Structures are given as C-alpha cells and as structure tokens.
XYZ file of C-alpha atoms in Angstrom:
115
model
C 0.000 0.000 0.000
C 1.485 3.325 -1.063
C 0.213 5.887 1.405
C 2.263 9.024 1.960
C 0.658 11.200 4.654
C 2.682 14.235 3.600
C 1.314 14.223 0.064
C -2.225 13.805 1.439
C -1.800 16.851 3.685
C -0.545 18.948 0.783
C -3.563 17.946 -1.311
C -5.866 18.880 1.575
C -4.234 22.304 2.012
C -4.587 23.051 -1.682
C -8.268 22.123 -1.700
C -9.239 24.301 1.292
C -9.953 27.984 0.626
C -8.098 30.564 2.721
C -9.804 32.263 5.677
C -12.539 34.689 4.622
C -13.003 33.229 1.138
C -16.017 31.138 0.312
C -15.466 28.217 -2.100
C -16.272 29.279 -5.641
C -16.321 32.980 -4.792
C -14.217 34.530 -7.559
C -14.613 38.098 -6.295
C -12.786 37.296 -3.054
C -10.048 35.077 -4.529
C -7.893 38.136 -5.194
C -8.468 39.526 -1.706
C -6.774 36.767 0.305
C -3.731 38.969 0.785
C -5.944 41.820 1.954
C -7.673 39.565 4.479
C -4.344 38.306 5.831
C -2.972 41.847 6.033
C -6.113 43.130 7.758
C -6.002 40.298 10.268
C -2.324 40.991 11.015
C -2.965 44.724 11.500
C -5.953 44.135 13.754
C -3.997 41.576 15.798
C -1.160 44.095 16.147
C -3.572 46.784 17.331
C -5.131 44.412 19.879
C -1.665 43.553 21.191
C -0.864 47.270 21.413
C -4.052 47.792 23.419
C -3.773 44.832 25.747
C -0.059 44.295 26.166
C -0.338 40.926 24.487
C 1.342 37.735 25.649
C 4.646 39.532 26.286
C 3.065 42.248 28.468
C 4.302 44.981 26.138
C 3.594 48.648 26.486
C -0.051 49.637 26.042
C -0.749 52.533 23.690
C -3.694 54.886 23.834
C -4.841 54.025 20.316
C -4.609 50.306 20.955
C -6.484 50.577 24.235
C -9.219 52.597 22.524
C -9.597 49.856 19.905
C -9.676 47.052 22.506
C -12.349 48.932 24.455
C -14.360 49.312 21.239
C -14.063 45.575 20.547
C -15.183 44.717 24.056
C -18.086 47.166 23.985
C -19.367 45.860 20.640
C -18.912 42.159 21.426
C -21.961 40.102 22.371
C -19.781 37.764 24.427
C -18.357 40.641 26.485
C -21.835 42.027 27.077
C -22.773 38.594 28.451
C -19.825 38.614 30.842
C -17.270 36.556 28.891
C -13.967 38.371 28.450
C -11.403 37.214 25.868
C -7.960 36.137 27.048
C -5.725 38.792 25.486
C -2.643 36.942 26.759
C -3.206 34.150 24.236
C -2.270 34.829 20.595
C -4.829 32.262 19.422
C -7.576 34.134 21.245
C -6.353 37.472 19.866
C -6.415 36.081 16.304
C -9.932 34.749 16.850
C -11.124 38.147 18.120
C -9.560 39.763 15.023
C -11.289 37.265 12.712
C -14.614 37.845 14.454
C -14.170 41.600 14.006
C -13.491 41.154 10.283
C -16.562 38.912 9.953
C -18.735 41.396 11.814
C -17.682 44.215 9.502
C -18.340 42.212 6.337
C -15.053 42.651 4.479
C -11.426 43.138 5.406
C -11.427 46.618 3.887
C -14.441 47.657 5.947
C -12.830 46.222 9.080
C -9.644 48.232 8.499
C -11.608 51.417 7.841
C -13.633 50.857 10.992
C -10.493 50.205 13.028
C -8.846 53.396 11.799
C -12.003 55.405 12.554
C -11.971 54.110 16.125
C -8.304 54.860 16.740
C-alpha cells in the first residue's frame, strides 16, 4: 500500500480555501492577501491595546480599539472576556471583528475610525 501522509496533507491544504473566502467565490479570490494583512494589522492593534502575551507597552490608540471591541462584542456584554494573553484568542477576536464588519477593507476602515 502506497500511502504518503505528507502528500495527502498537501492535497488537503490546496483544496481548502483561505480564511474569509467562500469556495467558488471569484470576487474574493484576489483579496486573500488583503484579508491576511487586515487580520495581522488588527492583531497588532489588539496587542498594542492589551499588552499581548509579552506584556508589552499599552498605547492609547490600541487601548481605545480594545475597548471598542469589548463594547461591541456580544460575548463581552454577556460577561465573557477574551484572554488577550493568548495569541490564538487574539487572532480569533480579530477574525470575528473582520466577519462582523463584512469585508477586510471595511474592518480596516472601521479600526482606523476608532483609533
């Protein structure tokens, strides 16, 4: 039996669409770089507002954005606070923010309006 798990994983990665892109959606296929860039910028701003896992310096703009995220989050209004010391949790909060805004461009514009 010729089974190579590494080749199977590569086939699986090629068949899955990137985050934020629906399968068969040709309008968003060119925007995968924009989604990744928006997620990275939003994650960076959250880290700047919460100190992040390394307990870095908190900036006023970052703190303003984190407060906005917490005020507009349904989970925070229910009493569940995200763990801003975990990068996985920070990335998930950033992805949720992008989803709530509709597109990565709208999420970036909204972030810059808040800060």
